[in-house]
Coordinates of C-alpha atoms and ligand atoms in Angstrom, one line a residue:
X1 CA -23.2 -0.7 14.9
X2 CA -20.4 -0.2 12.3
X3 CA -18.1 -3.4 12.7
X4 CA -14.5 -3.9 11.9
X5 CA -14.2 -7.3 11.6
X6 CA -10.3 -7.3 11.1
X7 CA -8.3 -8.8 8.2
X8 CA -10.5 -11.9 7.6
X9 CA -9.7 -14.6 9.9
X10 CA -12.0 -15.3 12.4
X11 CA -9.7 -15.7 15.2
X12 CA -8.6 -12.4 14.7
X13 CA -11.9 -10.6 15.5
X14 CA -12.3 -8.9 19.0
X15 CA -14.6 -10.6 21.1
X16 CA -17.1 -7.7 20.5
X17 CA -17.2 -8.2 17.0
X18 CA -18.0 -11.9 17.3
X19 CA -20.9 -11.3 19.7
X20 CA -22.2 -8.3 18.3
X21 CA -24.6 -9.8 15.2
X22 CA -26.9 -11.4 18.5
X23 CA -27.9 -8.1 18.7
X24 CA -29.1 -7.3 15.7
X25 CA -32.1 -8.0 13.4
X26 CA -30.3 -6.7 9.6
X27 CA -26.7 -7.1 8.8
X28 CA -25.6 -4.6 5.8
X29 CA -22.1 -4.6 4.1
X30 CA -19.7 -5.8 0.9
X31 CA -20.8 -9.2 -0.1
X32 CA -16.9 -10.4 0.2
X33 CA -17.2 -9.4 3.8
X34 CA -20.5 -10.6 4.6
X35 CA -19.3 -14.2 3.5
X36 CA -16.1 -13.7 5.7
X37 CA -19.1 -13.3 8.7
X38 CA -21.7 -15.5 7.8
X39 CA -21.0 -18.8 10.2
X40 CA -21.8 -16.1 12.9
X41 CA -25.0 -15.4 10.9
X42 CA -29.0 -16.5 12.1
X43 CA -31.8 -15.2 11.1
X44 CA -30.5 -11.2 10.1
X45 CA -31.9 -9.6 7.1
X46 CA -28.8 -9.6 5.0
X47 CA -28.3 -6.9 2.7
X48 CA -25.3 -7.4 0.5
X49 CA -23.8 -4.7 -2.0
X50 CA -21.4 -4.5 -4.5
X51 CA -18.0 -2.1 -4.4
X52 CA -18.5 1.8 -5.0
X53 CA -21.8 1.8 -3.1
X54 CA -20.4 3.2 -0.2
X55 CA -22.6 6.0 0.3
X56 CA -25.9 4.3 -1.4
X57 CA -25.5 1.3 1.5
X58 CA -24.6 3.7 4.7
X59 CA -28.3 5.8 3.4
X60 CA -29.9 2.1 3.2
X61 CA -28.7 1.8 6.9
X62 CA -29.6 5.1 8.3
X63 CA -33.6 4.3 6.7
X64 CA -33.4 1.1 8.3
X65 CA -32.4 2.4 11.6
X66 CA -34.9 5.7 11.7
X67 CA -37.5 2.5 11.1
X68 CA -36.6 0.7 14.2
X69 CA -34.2 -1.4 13.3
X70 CA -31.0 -2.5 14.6
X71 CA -28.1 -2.8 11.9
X72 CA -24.7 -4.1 11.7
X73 CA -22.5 -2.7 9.0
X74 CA -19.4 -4.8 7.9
X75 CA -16.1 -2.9 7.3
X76 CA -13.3 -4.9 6.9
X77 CA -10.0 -4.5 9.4
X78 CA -10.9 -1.1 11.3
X79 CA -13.9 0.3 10.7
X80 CA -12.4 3.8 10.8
X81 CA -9.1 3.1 9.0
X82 CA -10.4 3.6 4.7
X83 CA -13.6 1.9 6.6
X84 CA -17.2 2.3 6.8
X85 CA -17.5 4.4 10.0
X86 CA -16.9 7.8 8.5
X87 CA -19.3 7.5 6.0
X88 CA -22.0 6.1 8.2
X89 CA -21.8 9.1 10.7
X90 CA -21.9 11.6 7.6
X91 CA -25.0 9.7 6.3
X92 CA -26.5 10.0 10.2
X93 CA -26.2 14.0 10.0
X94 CA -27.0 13.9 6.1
X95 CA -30.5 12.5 7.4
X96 CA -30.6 15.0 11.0
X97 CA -30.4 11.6 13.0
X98 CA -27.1 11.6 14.9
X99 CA -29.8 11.1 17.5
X100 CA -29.7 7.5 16.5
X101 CA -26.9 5.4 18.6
X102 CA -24.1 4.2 17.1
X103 CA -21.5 1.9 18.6
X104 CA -18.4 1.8 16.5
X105 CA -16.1 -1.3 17.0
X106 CA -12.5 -0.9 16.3
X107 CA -10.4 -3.9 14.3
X108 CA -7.1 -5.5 13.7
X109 CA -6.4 -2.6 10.4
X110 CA -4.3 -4.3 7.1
X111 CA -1.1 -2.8 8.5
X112 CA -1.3 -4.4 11.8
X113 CA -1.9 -7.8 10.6
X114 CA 0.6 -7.3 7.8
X115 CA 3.3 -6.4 10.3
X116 CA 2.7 -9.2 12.8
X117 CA 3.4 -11.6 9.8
X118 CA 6.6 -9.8 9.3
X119 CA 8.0 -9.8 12.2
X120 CA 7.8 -5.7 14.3
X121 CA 8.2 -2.9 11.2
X122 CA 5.9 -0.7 12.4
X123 CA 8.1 -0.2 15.9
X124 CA 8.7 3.5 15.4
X125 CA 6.8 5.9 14.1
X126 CA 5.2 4.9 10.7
X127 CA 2.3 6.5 8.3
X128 CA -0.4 5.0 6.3
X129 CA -0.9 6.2 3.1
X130 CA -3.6 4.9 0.5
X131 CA -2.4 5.1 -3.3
X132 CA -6.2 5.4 -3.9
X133 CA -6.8 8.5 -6.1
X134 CA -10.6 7.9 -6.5
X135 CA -11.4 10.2 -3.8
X136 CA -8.4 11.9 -3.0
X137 CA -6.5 13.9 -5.7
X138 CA -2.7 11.9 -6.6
X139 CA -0.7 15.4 -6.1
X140 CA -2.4 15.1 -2.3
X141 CA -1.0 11.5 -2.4
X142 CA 2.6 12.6 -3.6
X143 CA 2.7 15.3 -1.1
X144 CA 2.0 12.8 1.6
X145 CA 4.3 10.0 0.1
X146 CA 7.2 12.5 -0.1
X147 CA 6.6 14.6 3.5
X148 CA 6.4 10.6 5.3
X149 CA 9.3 10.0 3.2
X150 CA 11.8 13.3 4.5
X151 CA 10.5 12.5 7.9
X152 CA 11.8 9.2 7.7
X153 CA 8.7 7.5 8.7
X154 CA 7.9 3.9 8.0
X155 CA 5.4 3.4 5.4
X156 CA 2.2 1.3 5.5
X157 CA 0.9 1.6 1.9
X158 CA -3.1 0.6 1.1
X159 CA -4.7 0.1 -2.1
X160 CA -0.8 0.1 -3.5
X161 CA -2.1 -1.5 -7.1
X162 CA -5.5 -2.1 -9.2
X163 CA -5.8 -3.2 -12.7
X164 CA -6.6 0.7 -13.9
X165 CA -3.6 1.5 -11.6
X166 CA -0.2 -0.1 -12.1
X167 CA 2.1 3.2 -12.0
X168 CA 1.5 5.0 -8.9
X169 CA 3.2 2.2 -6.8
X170 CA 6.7 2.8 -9.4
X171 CA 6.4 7.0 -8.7
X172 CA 6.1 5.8 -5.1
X173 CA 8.9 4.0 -5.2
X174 CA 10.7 6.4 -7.3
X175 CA 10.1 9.5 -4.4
X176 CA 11.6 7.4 -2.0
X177 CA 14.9 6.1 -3.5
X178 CA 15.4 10.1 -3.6
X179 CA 15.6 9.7 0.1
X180 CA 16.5 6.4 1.1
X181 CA 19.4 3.6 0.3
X182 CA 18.1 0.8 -2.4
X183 CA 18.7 -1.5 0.0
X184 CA 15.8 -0.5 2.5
X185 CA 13.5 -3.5 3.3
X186 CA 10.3 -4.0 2.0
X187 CA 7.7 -6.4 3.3
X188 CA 4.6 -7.3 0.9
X189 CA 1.7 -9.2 2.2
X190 CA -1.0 -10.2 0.6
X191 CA -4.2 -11.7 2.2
X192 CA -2.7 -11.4 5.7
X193 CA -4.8 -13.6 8.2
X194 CA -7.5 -14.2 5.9
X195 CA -8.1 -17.4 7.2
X196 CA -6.0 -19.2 4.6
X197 CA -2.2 -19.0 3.3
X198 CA -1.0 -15.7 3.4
X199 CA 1.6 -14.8 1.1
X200 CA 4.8 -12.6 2.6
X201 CA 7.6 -11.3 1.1
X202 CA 11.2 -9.7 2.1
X203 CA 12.7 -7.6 -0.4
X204 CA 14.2 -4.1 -1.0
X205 CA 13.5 -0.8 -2.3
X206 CA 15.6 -1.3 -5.3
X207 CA 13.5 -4.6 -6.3
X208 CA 10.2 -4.4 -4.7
X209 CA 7.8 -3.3 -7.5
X210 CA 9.2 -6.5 -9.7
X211 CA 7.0 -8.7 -7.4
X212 CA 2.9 -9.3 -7.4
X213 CA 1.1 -6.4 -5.6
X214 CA -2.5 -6.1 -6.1
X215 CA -5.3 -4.6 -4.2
X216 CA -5.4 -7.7 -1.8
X217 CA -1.6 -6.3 -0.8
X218 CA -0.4 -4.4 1.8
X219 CA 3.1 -3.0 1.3
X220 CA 5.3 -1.7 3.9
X221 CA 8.3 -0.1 3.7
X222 CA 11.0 0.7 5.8
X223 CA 12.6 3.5 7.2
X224 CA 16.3 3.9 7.3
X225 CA 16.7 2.0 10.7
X226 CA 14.6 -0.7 9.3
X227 CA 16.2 -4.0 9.7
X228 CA 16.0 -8.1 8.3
X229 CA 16.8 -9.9 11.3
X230 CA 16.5 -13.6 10.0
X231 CA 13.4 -13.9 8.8
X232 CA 12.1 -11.3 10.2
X233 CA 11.8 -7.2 9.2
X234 CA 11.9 -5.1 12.5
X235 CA 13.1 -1.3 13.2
X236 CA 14.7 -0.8 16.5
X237 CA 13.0 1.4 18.6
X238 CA 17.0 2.2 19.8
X239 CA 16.9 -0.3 22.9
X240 CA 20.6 -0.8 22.0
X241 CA 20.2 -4.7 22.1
Ligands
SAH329 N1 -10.6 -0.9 6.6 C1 -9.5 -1.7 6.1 C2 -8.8 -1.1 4.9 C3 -9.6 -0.9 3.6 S1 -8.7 -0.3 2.3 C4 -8.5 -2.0 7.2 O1 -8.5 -1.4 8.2 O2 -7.7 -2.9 7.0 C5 -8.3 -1.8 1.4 C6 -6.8 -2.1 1.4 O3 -6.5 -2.6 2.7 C7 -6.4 -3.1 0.4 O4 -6.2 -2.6 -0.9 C8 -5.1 -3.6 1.0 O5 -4.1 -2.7 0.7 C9 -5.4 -3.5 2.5 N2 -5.8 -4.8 3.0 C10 -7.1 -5.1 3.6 N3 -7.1 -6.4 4.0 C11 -5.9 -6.9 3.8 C12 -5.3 -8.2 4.1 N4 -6.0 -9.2 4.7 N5 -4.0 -8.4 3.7 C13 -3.3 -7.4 3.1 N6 -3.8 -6.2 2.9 C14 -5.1 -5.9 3.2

């Protein structure tokens, strides 16, 4: 199984993802998210690895499970959304054993949970776009940022800051203003239902990139219907309310 156990919180795991480490005899995945899942923990064979070892711990599954093993591998929110999933069915046909069954179980993704502690952003049609240029080339990235932003699409940015990455977020924000008022809402979360405070802001294109976003921070930003309604950030679907 490749498991996304959502954003962190344990009461925002689906059922399935709560029930699903019974079945299993090894449980493989990031050691921050393996700690998240360890009260559900008995006796599994835990094996934990660092970041950037993507690849190295999805071949580590696919040996234990041509051996006879069953194996859980963590991904955090959705496993198919910048999750585990994809690489683990590669790594199956890398080793000529997509005979091998594979359950993948979908989870509350960063965006979703961000959103719900917003208020409803992501009412009308939005994209997510990771500012991750380890694996995919930054002119990709722009191309993306600048298409979502002429279609007026809310945005629901990933990855939007590391410490070796401070100025993509500024060009980001930079494309937009080209085609969107200053005053469009922006909603950063960080740590959304991660079990403990969350922290959630309301601000505006103009002003967002003054506050704290790190790699812990989802960013969303609004389109041009995008709305603060009290303390809330929603864009109407066009109900006419
Ligand atoms: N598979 C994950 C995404 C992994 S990419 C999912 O579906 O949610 C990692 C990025 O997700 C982070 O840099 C951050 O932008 C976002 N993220 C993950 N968990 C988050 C949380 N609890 N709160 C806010 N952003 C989060």
């Amino acid at each position: 199984m490749v498991v996304g156990i959502g954003p962190g919180d344990p009461q925002h795991m689906t059922e399935r993802a709560r029930e699903v480490w019974a079945e299993v005899d090894t449980v493989a995945g990031y050691k921050t998210y393996i700690n998240l899942i360890r009260p559900f923990l008995t006796s599994q064979t835990i094996t934990a690895t660092g970041m950037r070892q993507e690849v190295e711990r999805c071949r580590a599954v696919v040996r234990l499970a041509s051996a006879g093993h069953k194996v859980a591998l963590v991904s955090s929110g959705d496993a198919g959304v910048y999750g585990m999933a994809g690489i683990l069915i590669e790594c199956l046909a890398e080793a000529g054993r997509l005979d091998i069954p594979l359950e993948v179980i979908p989870g509350v993704t960063a965006a979703n949970a961000a959103a719900s502690l917003l208020g409803a952003p992501l009412m009308h049609d939005f994209a997510v776009i990771s500012l991750s240029d380890l694996l995919t080339p930054w002119e990709t990235i722009l191309k993306r940022v600048r298409l979502a932003a002429e279609g007026d699409f809310v945005l629901a940015i990933y990855n939007p800051k590391s410490t070796g990455r401070t100025e993509h977020i500024e060009i980001v924000r930079q494309i937009l203003l080209e085609y969107r008022s200053p005053q469009t809402p922006v909603g950063i979360v960080r740590e959304a239902l991660r079990g403990h405070e969350s922290s959630v802001r309301v601000t505006t294109l103009a002003e967002f990139t003054k506050a704290e976003i790190d790699m812990l921070t989802t960013v969303i930003i609004g389109n041009s219907h995008t709305r603060v309604i009290g303390p809330y950030l929603v864009t109407p679907r066009g109900y006419g309310v």
